[in-house]
Coordinates of N, CA and C in Angstrom, one line a residue:
X752 N 112.9 137.1 102.3 CA 113.5 135.9 101.6 C 113.8 136.3 100.2
X753 N 114.7 135.5 99.6 CA 115.0 135.7 98.2 C 115.5 134.4 97.6
X754 N 115.9 134.4 96.3 CA 116.3 133.2 95.6 C 117.4 132.4 96.3
X755 N 118.2 133.1 97.1 CA 119.4 132.4 97.7 C 118.9 131.3 98.6
X756 N 117.7 131.3 99.0 CA 117.2 130.3 99.9 C 117.2 128.9 99.1
X757 N 117.0 129.0 97.8 CA 116.9 127.7 97.1 C 118.3 127.3 96.5
X758 N 119.3 128.1 96.8 CA 120.6 127.8 96.2 C 121.6 127.1 97.1
X759 N 121.2 126.9 98.4 CA 122.1 126.2 99.3 C 121.9 124.7 99.3
X760 N 121.0 124.2 100.2 CA 120.6 122.8 100.2 C 119.1 122.8 100.1
X761 N 118.6 121.6 99.6 CA 117.2 121.5 99.5 C 116.4 121.6 100.8
X762 N 115.1 121.9 100.7 CA 114.3 122.0 101.9 C 113.0 121.3 101.6
X763 N 112.7 120.3 102.4 CA 111.5 119.4 102.1 C 110.4 119.7 103.1
X764 N 109.3 120.3 102.6 CA 108.2 120.6 103.4 C 107.0 119.7 103.0
X765 N 106.4 119.1 104.0 CA 105.2 118.3 103.8 C 104.0 119.0 104.4
X766 N 102.8 118.8 103.8 CA 101.5 119.3 104.3 C 100.7 118.1 104.7
X767 N 100.2 118.1 105.9 CA 99.5 116.9 106.4 C 98.1 117.4 107.0
X768 N 97.2 116.4 107.2 CA 96.0 116.7 107.8 C 94.9 115.8 107.2
X769 N 93.8 115.6 107.8 CA 92.7 114.8 107.3 C 92.1 115.4 106.0
X770 N 91.4 114.6 105.3 CA 90.6 115.1 104.1 C 89.7 116.2 104.6
X771 N 89.7 117.3 103.8 CA 88.9 118.4 104.1 C 89.6 119.4 105.0
X772 N 90.9 119.3 105.2 CA 91.7 120.2 106.1 C 92.1 121.4 105.4
X773 N 92.0 121.5 104.1 CA 92.4 122.7 103.4 C 93.9 122.7 102.9
X774 N 94.5 121.5 102.9 CA 95.9 121.3 102.5 C 96.1 121.9 101.1
X775 N 95.3 121.5 100.1 CA 95.5 121.8 98.7 C 95.4 123.3 98.5
X776 N 94.5 124.0 99.2 CA 94.4 125.4 99.1 C 95.7 126.1 99.7
X777 N 96.1 125.6 100.8 CA 97.3 126.2 101.5 C 98.6 125.9 100.7
X778 N 98.7 124.8 100.1 CA 99.9 124.5 99.3 C 99.9 125.4 98.1
X779 N 98.8 125.6 97.5 CA 98.8 126.5 96.3 C 99.1 128.0 96.7
X780 N 98.6 128.4 97.8 CA 98.9 129.8 98.3 C 100.4 129.9 98.7
X781 N 100.9 128.9 99.3 CA 102.3 128.9 99.7 C 103.2 128.9 98.5
X782 N 102.9 128.1 97.5 CA 103.7 128.1 96.2 C 103.7 129.5 95.6
X783 N 102.5 130.1 95.5 CA 102.4 131.5 94.9 C 103.2 132.5 95.7
X784 N 103.2 132.4 97.0 CA 104.0 133.3 97.9 C 105.5 133.1 97.6
X785 N 105.9 131.8 97.6 CA 107.3 131.6 97.3 C 107.8 132.1 96.0
X786 N 106.9 131.8 94.9 CA 107.3 132.3 93.6 C 107.5 133.8 93.5
X787 N 106.6 134.5 94.2 CA 106.8 136.0 94.3 C 108.1 136.4 94.9
X788 N 108.7 135.5 95.7 CA 109.9 135.8 96.3 C 111.1 135.2 95.6
X789 N 110.9 134.8 94.4 CA 112.0 134.3 93.6 C 112.3 132.8 93.8
X790 N 111.5 132.1 94.5 CA 111.7 130.7 94.8 C 110.7 129.8 94.0
X791 N 111.1 129.0 93.1 CA 110.2 128.1 92.3 C 110.2 126.8 93.0
X792 N 109.1 126.5 93.8 CA 109.1 125.2 94.5 C 108.7 124.0 93.6
X793 N 109.1 122.9 94.1 CA 108.6 121.6 93.4 C 107.3 121.2 94.1
X794 N 106.3 121.0 93.4 CA 105.0 120.6 93.9 C 104.7 119.1 93.7
X795 N 104.3 118.5 94.7 CA 104.1 117.0 94.7 C 103.0 116.6 95.5
X796 N 102.3 115.5 95.1 CA 101.2 115.0 96.0 C 101.4 113.5 96.1
X797 N 101.0 112.9 97.2 CA 101.1 111.5 97.5 C 99.7 111.0 98.0
X798 N 99.2 109.9 97.4 CA 99.7 109.2 96.3 C 99.6 110.1 95.0
X799 N 100.5 109.8 94.1 CA 100.5 110.5 92.8 C 101.8 111.2 92.6
X800 N 101.8 112.1 91.6 CA 103.0 113.0 91.4 C 104.0 112.4 90.4
X801 N 103.9 111.1 90.1 CA 104.7 110.4 89.1 C 103.7 109.6 88.2
X802 N 104.1 109.2 87.0 CA 103.2 108.4 86.2 C 102.8 107.2 86.9
X803 N 103.7 106.5 87.6 CA 103.3 105.3 88.3 C 102.4 105.7 89.5
X804 N 102.8 106.7 90.2 CA 102.0 107.2 91.3 C 100.6 107.5 91.0
X805 N 100.3 108.1 89.8 CA 99.0 108.5 89.4 C 98.1 107.2 89.2
X806 N 98.8 106.2 88.7 CA 98.0 104.9 88.5 C 97.7 104.3 89.9
X807 N 98.6 104.4 90.8 CA 98.4 103.9 92.2 C 97.3 104.7 92.9
X808 N 97.3 106.0 92.6 CA 96.3 106.9 93.2 C 94.9 106.5 92.8
X809 N 94.8 106.2 91.5 CA 93.5 105.8 90.9 C 92.9 104.6 91.6
X810 N 93.8 103.6 91.8 CA 93.5 102.3 92.5 C 93.0 102.6 93.9
X811 N 93.8 103.4 94.6 CA 93.6 103.6 96.1 C 92.4 104.5 96.4
X812 N 92.1 105.5 95.6 CA 91.1 106.5 96.0 C 89.7 106.3 95.4
X813 N 89.6 105.6 94.3 CA 88.3 105.5 93.6 C 87.3 104.6 94.4
X814 N 86.3 105.3 95.0 CA 85.3 104.6 95.8 C 84.4 103.6 95.0
X815 N 84.5 103.8 93.6 CA 83.6 102.9 92.8 C 84.3 101.6 92.4
X816 N 85.5 101.4 92.8 CA 86.3 100.2 92.4 C 85.5 99.0 93.0
X817 N 85.4 98.0 92.1 CA 84.7 96.8 92.5 C 85.4 95.9 93.5
X818 N 86.7 95.8 93.3 CA 87.5 94.9 94.2 C 88.0 95.6 95.4
X819 N 87.7 95.2 96.6 CA 88.1 95.8 97.8 C 89.6 95.7 98.0
X820 N 90.3 96.7 98.5 CA 91.7 96.8 98.8 C 91.9 96.5 100.3
X821 N 92.6 95.5 100.6 CA 92.9 95.1 102.0 C 93.7 96.2 102.7
X822 N 93.7 96.4 104.0 CA 94.5 97.4 104.7 C 96.0 97.2 104.4
X823 N 96.5 96.0 104.4 CA 97.9 95.8 104.1 C 98.3 96.1 102.7
X824 N 97.4 95.7 101.8 CA 97.7 96.1 100.4 C 97.7 97.6 100.2
X825 N 96.7 98.2 100.8 CA 96.7 99.7 100.8 C 98.0 100.3 101.3
X826 N 98.5 99.8 102.4 CA 99.7 100.3 102.9 C 100.9 100.1 102.0
X827 N 100.9 98.9 101.4 CA 102.0 98.5 100.5 C 102.0 99.4 99.3
X828 N 100.8 99.7 98.7 CA 100.7 100.5 97.6 C 101.1 102.0 97.9
X829 N 100.7 102.5 99.1 CA 101.1 103.8 99.5 C 102.6 103.9 99.5
X830 N 103.3 102.9 100.1 CA 104.8 103.0 100.1 C 105.4 102.8 98.8
X831 N 104.8 102.0 97.9 CA 105.3 101.8 96.6 C 105.3 103.2 95.9
X832 N 104.2 103.9 96.0 CA 104.1 105.2 95.4 C 105.2 106.2 96.0
X833 N 105.3 106.1 97.3 CA 106.2 107.0 98.0 C 107.7 106.7 97.6
X834 N 108.0 105.4 97.5 CA 109.4 105.1 97.1 C 109.7 105.6 95.7
X835 N 108.8 105.5 94.8 CA 109.0 106.0 93.5 C 109.1 107.5 93.5
X836 N 108.3 108.2 94.3 CA 108.3 109.6 94.4 C 109.7 110.1 94.9
X837 N 110.2 109.4 95.9 CA 111.5 109.8 96.5 C 112.6 109.6 95.4
X838 N 112.6 108.5 94.7 CA 113.6 108.2 93.7 C 113.5 109.2 92.5
X839 N 112.3 109.5 92.1 CA 112.1 110.2 90.8 C 112.1 111.7 91.0
X840 N 111.6 112.2 92.2 CA 111.3 113.6 92.3 C 112.1 114.2 93.5
X841 N 111.8 113.6 94.7 CA 112.3 114.3 95.9 C 113.8 114.3 96.1
X842 N 114.5 113.2 95.9 CA 116.0 113.2 96.1 C 116.6 114.1 95.0
X843 N 116.2 114.0 93.7 CA 116.8 114.9 92.7 C 116.6 116.4 93.1
X844 N 115.4 116.7 93.5 CA 115.1 118.1 93.9 C 116.0 118.6 95.0
X845 N 116.1 117.7 96.0 CA 116.9 118.1 97.2 C 118.4 118.3 96.8
X846 N 118.9 117.4 95.9 CA 120.3 117.6 95.4 C 120.5 118.9 94.7
X847 N 119.4 119.3 94.0 CA 119.5 120.6 93.3 C 119.3 121.8 94.2
X848 N 119.0 121.6 95.5 CA 118.8 122.7 96.4 C 117.4 123.3 96.3
X849 N 116.4 122.5 95.8 CA 115.1 123.1 95.6 C 114.2 123.0 96.9
X850 N 113.2 123.8 97.0 CA 112.2 123.7 98.0 C 111.1 122.9 97.5
X851 N 110.7 121.8 98.3 CA 109.7 120.9 97.9 C 108.4 121.1 98.8
X852 N 107.3 121.2 98.2 CA 106.0 121.3 98.9 C 105.2 120.0 98.5
X853 N 105.1 119.1 99.5 CA 104.5 117.8 99.2 C 103.2 117.6 100.0
X854 N 102.2 117.3 99.3 CA 100.8 117.0 99.8 C 100.8 115.6 100.3
X855 N 101.0 115.4 101.6 CA 101.0 114.1 102.3 C 102.4 113.4 102.1
X856 N 102.7 112.6 103.2 CA 103.9 111.8 103.2 C 103.6 110.7 104.3
X857 N 104.7 110.2 104.9 CA 104.5 109.0 105.8 C 103.6 109.3 107.0
X858 N 103.5 110.5 107.4 CA 102.5 110.8 108.5 C 101.1 110.4 108.1
X859 N 100.8 110.6 106.9 CA 99.4 110.2 106.4 C 99.2 108.7 106.6
X860 N 100.3 107.9 106.2 CA 100.2 106.5 106.3 C 100.0 106.1 107.8
X861 N 100.8 106.8 108.7 CA 100.7 106.4 110.1 C 99.3 106.8 110.6
X862 N 98.7 107.9 110.2 CA 97.4 108.3 110.6 C 96.3 107.4 110.0
X863 N 96.3 107.2 108.7 CA 95.2 106.6 108.0 C 95.3 105.0 108.0
X864 N 96.5 104.5 107.7 CA 96.6 103.0 107.7 C 97.0 102.5 109.1
X865 N 97.9 103.3 109.8 CA 98.3 102.8 111.1 C 97.1 102.9 112.1
X866 N 96.5 104.1 112.2 CA 95.4 104.3 113.2 C 94.0 104.0 112.6
X867 N 93.8 104.6 111.4 CA 92.4 104.4 110.8 C 92.1 103.0 110.5
X868 N 93.1 102.3 109.9 CA 92.9 100.9 109.5 C 93.3 99.9 110.6
X869 N 94.0 100.4 111.7 CA 94.3 99.6 112.8 C 95.6 98.8 112.6
X870 N 96.5 99.2 111.7 CA 97.7 98.4 111.4 C 98.8 98.8 112.4
X871 N 98.7 99.9 113.1 CA 99.7 100.2 114.1 C 100.8 101.1 113.6
X872 N 101.2 102.1 114.4 CA 102.3 103.0 114.0 C 103.6 102.3 113.8
X873 N 104.0 101.4 114.7 CA 105.3 100.7 114.5 C 105.5 100.0 113.2
X874 N 104.4 99.4 112.7 CA 104.5 98.7 111.4 C 104.7 99.7 110.3
X875 N 104.0 100.8 110.4 CA 104.1 101.9 109.3 C 105.5 102.4 109.4
X876 N 106.0 102.8 110.6 CA 107.3 103.4 110.7 C 108.5 102.5 110.3
X877 N 108.3 101.2 110.6 CA 109.3 100.2 110.2 C 109.4 100.1 108.7
X878 N 108.3 100.1 108.0 CA 108.3 100.1 106.5 C 108.9 101.4 106.0
X879 N 108.6 102.5 106.6 CA 109.2 103.8 106.2 C 110.7 103.7 106.3
X880 N 111.2 103.2 107.4 CA 112.7 103.1 107.5 C 113.3 102.2 106.4
X881 N 112.6 101.1 106.1 CA 113.1 100.2 105.1 C 113.0 100.7 103.7
X882 N 111.8 101.2 103.3 CA 111.5 101.5 101.9 C 111.9 102.9 101.6
X883 N 111.8 103.9 102.5 CA 112.1 105.3 102.3 C 113.5 105.7 102.8
X884 N 114.3 104.7 103.3 CA 115.6 105.0 103.9 C 115.4 106.0 105.0
X885 N 114.3 106.0 105.7 CA 114.0 106.9 106.8 C 114.1 108.4 106.4
X886 N 113.9 108.8 105.2 CA 113.9 110.2 104.7 C 112.8 110.9 105.4
X887 N 113.2 112.0 106.2 CA 112.2 112.8 106.9 C 112.1 114.2 106.3
X888 N 111.0 114.8 106.4 CA 110.9 116.2 105.9 C 111.6 117.1 106.9
X889 N 112.1 118.3 106.4 CA 112.6 119.3 107.2 C 111.5 120.0 108.1
X890 N 110.3 120.1 107.5 CA 109.2 120.7 108.2 C 107.9 120.1 107.7
X891 N 107.0 119.9 108.7 CA 105.7 119.4 108.4 C 104.6 120.4 108.9
X892 N 103.8 120.9 108.0 CA 102.7 121.8 108.3 C 101.5 120.9 108.5
X893 N 101.0 120.8 109.7 CA 99.8 119.9 110.0 C 98.6 120.7 110.2
X894 N 97.6 120.6 109.3 CA 96.4 121.3 109.4 C 95.3 120.4 110.0
X895 N 94.8 120.8 111.1 CA 93.9 119.9 111.9 C 92.6 120.6 112.3
X896 N 91.7 120.7 111.4 CA 90.4 121.3 111.8 C 89.6 120.3 112.6
X897 N 88.4 120.7 113.2 CA 87.5 119.8 113.8 C 87.1 118.7 112.9
X898 N 86.8 117.5 113.4 CA 86.5 116.3 112.5 C 85.3 116.6 111.7
X899 N 84.2 117.2 112.3 CA 83.0 117.4 111.6 C 83.2 118.4 110.5
X900 N 83.9 119.5 110.7 CA 84.2 120.5 109.7 C 85.0 119.9 108.5
X901 N 86.0 119.1 108.9 CA 86.8 118.4 107.8 C 86.0 117.5 106.9
X902 N 85.1 116.7 107.5 CA 84.3 115.8 106.7 C 83.3 116.6 105.8
X903 N 82.8 117.7 106.3 CA 81.9 118.5 105.5 C 82.6 119.1 104.3
X904 N 83.8 119.6 104.6 CA 84.6 120.2 103.5 C 85.0 119.1 102.5
X905 N 85.4 117.9 102.9 CA 85.8 116.8 102.1 C 84.7 116.4 101.1
X906 N 83.5 116.3 101.7 CA 82.3 115.9 100.8 C 82.1 116.9 99.7
X907 N 82.1 118.2 100.1 CA 81.9 119.3 99.1 C 83.0 119.2 98.0
X908 N 84.2 119.1 98.5 CA 85.3 119.0 97.5 C 85.2 117.8 96.6
X909 N 84.8 116.7 97.1 CA 84.7 115.5 96.2 C 83.6 115.7 95.2
X910 N 82.5 116.3 95.5 CA 81.4 116.6 94.6 C 81.9 117.5 93.5
X911 N 82.7 118.5 93.8 CA 83.3 119.4 92.8 C 84.2 118.6 91.9
X912 N 85.0 117.7 92.5 CA 86.0 116.9 91.7 C 85.3 116.0 90.7
X913 N 84.2 115.4 91.1 CA 83.4 114.5 90.3 C 82.8 115.3 89.1
X914 N 82.3 116.5 89.4 CA 81.7 117.3 88.3 C 82.8 117.8 87.3
X915 N 84.0 118.1 87.8 CA 85.0 118.7 87.0 C 85.8 117.6 86.2
X916 N 86.0 116.4 86.8 CA 86.8 115.4 86.1 C 86.1 114.1 85.8
X917 N 84.9 113.9 86.4 CA 84.2 112.6 86.2 C 84.8 111.5 86.9
X918 N 85.8 111.7 87.8 CA 86.3 110.6 88.6 C 86.0 110.9 90.1
X919 N 85.9 109.8 90.9 CA 85.5 109.9 92.3 C 86.7 109.5 93.1
X920 N 87.1 110.3 94.1 CA 88.2 110.0 95.0 C 87.7 110.0 96.4
X921 N 86.6 109.3 96.6 CA 85.8 109.4 97.9 C 86.0 108.2 98.8
X922 N 86.9 107.3 98.5 CA 86.9 106.1 99.2 C 87.2 106.3 100.7
X923 N 88.2 107.2 101.0 CA 88.5 107.4 102.4 C 87.4 108.2 103.1
X924 N 86.8 109.2 102.4 CA 85.8 110.0 103.1 C 84.6 109.1 103.4
X925 N 84.4 108.0 102.7 CA 83.2 107.1 102.9 C 83.4 106.4 104.2
X926 N 84.5 106.4 104.9 CA 84.8 105.6 106.1 C 84.0 106.1 107.3
X927 N 83.6 107.4 107.3 CA 82.8 107.9 108.4 C 83.5 108.5 109.6
X928 N 82.8 108.9 110.6 CA 83.3 109.7 111.7 C 84.3 109.0 112.6
X929 N 83.9 107.7 112.9 CA 84.8 107.0 113.8 C 86.2 106.8 113.2
X930 N 86.3 106.5 112.0 CA 87.6 106.3 111.3 C 88.3 107.6 111.4
X931 N 87.7 108.8 111.1 CA 88.4 110.0 111.1 C 88.7 110.5 112.5
X932 N 88.0 110.1 113.5 CA 88.5 110.4 114.8 C 89.8 109.7 115.2
X933 N 89.9 108.5 114.7 CA 91.2 107.8 114.9 C 92.3 108.5 114.2
X934 N 92.0 108.9 113.0 CA 93.0 109.6 112.2 C 93.4 110.9 112.9
X935 N 92.4 111.7 113.4 CA 92.7 112.9 114.1 C 93.5 112.7 115.3
X936 N 93.2 111.7 116.1 CA 94.0 111.4 117.3 C 95.4 111.1 116.9
X937 N 95.6 110.3 115.9 CA 97.0 109.9 115.5 C 97.8 111.1 115.1
X938 N 97.2 112.0 114.4 CA 97.9 113.3 114.0 C 98.3 114.1 115.2
X939 N 97.4 114.2 116.2 CA 97.8 114.9 117.4 C 99.0 114.2 118.1
X940 N 99.0 112.9 118.1 CA 100.1 112.1 118.7 C 101.4 112.3 118.0
X941 N 101.3 112.4 116.7 CA 102.5 112.6 115.9 C 103.1 114.0 116.2
X942 N 102.2 115.0 116.3 CA 102.7 116.4 116.6 C 103.3 116.4 118.0
X943 N 102.8 115.7 118.9 CA 103.4 115.7 120.3 C 104.7 115.0 120.3
X944 N 104.8 113.9 119.5 CA 106.0 113.1 119.4 C 107.2 113.9 118.7
X945 N 106.9 114.7 117.7 CA 107.9 115.3 116.9 C 107.6 116.8 116.8
X946 N 107.7 117.6 117.9 CA 107.4 119.0 117.9 C 108.3 119.9 117.1
X947 N 109.6 119.4 117.0 CA 110.5 120.2 116.2 C 110.2 120.2 114.7
X948 N 109.7 119.1 114.2 CA 109.4 118.9 112.8 C 108.0 119.4 112.5
X949 N 107.0 119.1 113.3 CA 105.6 119.3 113.0 C 105.1 120.6 113.6
X950 N 104.6 121.5 112.7 CA 103.9 122.7 113.2 C 102.4 122.5 113.1
X951 N 101.7 122.4 114.2 CA 100.3 122.1 114.2 C 99.5 123.4 114.1
X952 N 98.6 123.5 113.2 CA 97.8 124.6 112.9 C 96.3 124.2 112.9
X953 N 95.5 124.9 113.7 CA 94.1 124.6 113.7 C 93.4 125.4 114.8
X954 N 92.1 125.2 114.9 CA 91.3 126.0 115.9 C 91.9 126.0 117.3
X955 N 92.5 124.9 117.7 CA 93.1 124.8 119.0 C 94.3 125.6 119.2
X956 N 94.9 126.1 118.1 CA 96.1 126.9 118.2 C 95.8 128.4 117.9
X957 N 94.5 128.7 117.8 CA 94.2 130.1 117.6 C 94.2 130.5 116.1
X958 N 94.5 129.6 115.2 CA 94.6 129.8 113.8 C 93.3 129.3 113.1
X959 N 92.5 130.2 112.5 CA 91.3 129.8 111.9 C 91.0 130.7 110.7
X960 N 90.4 130.2 109.6 CA 90.2 131.1 108.4 C 91.4 130.9 107.5
X961 N 91.0 130.9 106.2 CA 92.1 130.6 105.1 C 93.2 131.6 105.2
X962 N 92.9 132.9 105.3 CA 94.0 133.9 105.3 C 94.9 133.9 106.6
X963 N 94.2 133.7 107.7 CA 94.9 133.6 109.0 C 95.9 132.4 109.0
X964 N 95.4 131.3 108.5 CA 96.2 130.1 108.4 C 97.4 130.3 107.4
X965 N 97.1 130.9 106.2 CA 98.1 131.2 105.3 C 99.2 132.0 105.8
X966 N 98.8 133.1 106.6 CA 99.8 134.0 107.2 C 100.7 133.2 108.2
X967 N 100.0 132.4 109.0 CA 100.8 131.6 110.0 C 101.8 130.7 109.3
X968 N 101.4 130.0 108.2 CA 102.3 129.1 107.4 C 103.4 129.9 106.9
X969 N 103.2 131.1 106.4 CA 104.3 131.9 105.9 C 105.3 132.3 107.0
X970 N 104.8 132.6 108.1 CA 105.7 132.9 109.3 C 106.6 131.7 109.6
X971 N 105.9 130.5 109.7 CA 106.7 129.3 110.1 C 107.7 129.0 109.0
X972 N 107.4 129.1 107.8 CA 108.3 128.7 106.7 C 109.4 129.7 106.6
X973 N 109.1 131.0 106.8 CA 110.2 132.0 106.7 C 111.2 131.7 107.8
X974 N 110.8 131.5 109.0 CA 111.7 131.2 110.2 C 112.5 130.0 109.9
X975 N 111.9 128.9 109.4 CA 112.6 127.7 109.3 C 113.6 127.7 108.1
X976 N 113.2 128.4 107.0 CA 114.1 128.5 105.9 C 115.3 129.3 106.2
X977 N 115.1 130.4 106.9 CA 116.2 131.2 107.3 C 117.2 130.5 108.3
X978 N 116.6 129.7 109.2 CA 117.4 128.9 110.1 C 118.2 127.8 109.3
X979 N 117.5 127.2 108.3 CA 118.1 126.2 107.4 C 119.3 126.9 106.7
X980 N 119.2 128.1 106.2 CA 120.3 128.8 105.5 C 121.4 129.0 106.4
X981 N 121.2 129.4 107.6 CA 122.3 129.7 108.6 C 123.0 128.5 108.9
X982 N 122.3 127.4 109.1 CA 123.0 126.1 109.3 C 123.8 125.7 108.1
X983 N 123.2 125.8 106.9 CA 123.9 125.4 105.7 C 125.2 126.2 105.4
X984 N 125.1 127.5 105.8 CA 126.3 128.3 105.6 C 127.5 128.0 106.4
X985 N 127.2 127.2 107.5 CA 128.3 126.9 108.5 C 128.9 125.5 108.2
X986 N 128.2 124.8 107.2 CA 128.7 123.4 106.9 C 129.8 123.4 105.9

């Protein structure tokens, strides 16, 4: 690959998975790999990534907040953040032909609010069509470790986050195993429903360990970006 990949049309990649799936590590490694190949990706997280989004993130993720956030309010705030992110970052980057690496997108809302909170997939997807104009990623990397392993990783990560920043983003992790099993099942269902968009990576696919997963992600992205360039050159 070379810099020409970022000069045709933008390419929108999302990273999905439960808390503790290793998304942050793999996004960082993917960004470094792309940069070495002359592609400077746009890095983004949801919720967050914009000034408004970071305020929404603080409301949604702080487990020490005194006022409970209802499931519908949570969903509305997630999509408010997402709409701002699309307007402020994603669409401009796509118009510039950039590669975007986004930590979470609507699949997270379908898994966490739709399944985890019991609001249902159809409600989430209807809001996505209305608020996000049904903007879909070109590729979704879905990291799906075992539930127990993910929860253990998430707990360790949050403790480090508290020590480093003094802020707590533990509200979802506090939901427990039953919640995360619903989230896990929803992610599996999404991958089955959209196999062309979603690349599932986890123990069940033979991919395990940070380097093995990173290598698999590089293979997937290389193939999809080259395919994207071929299609773009014919338009």
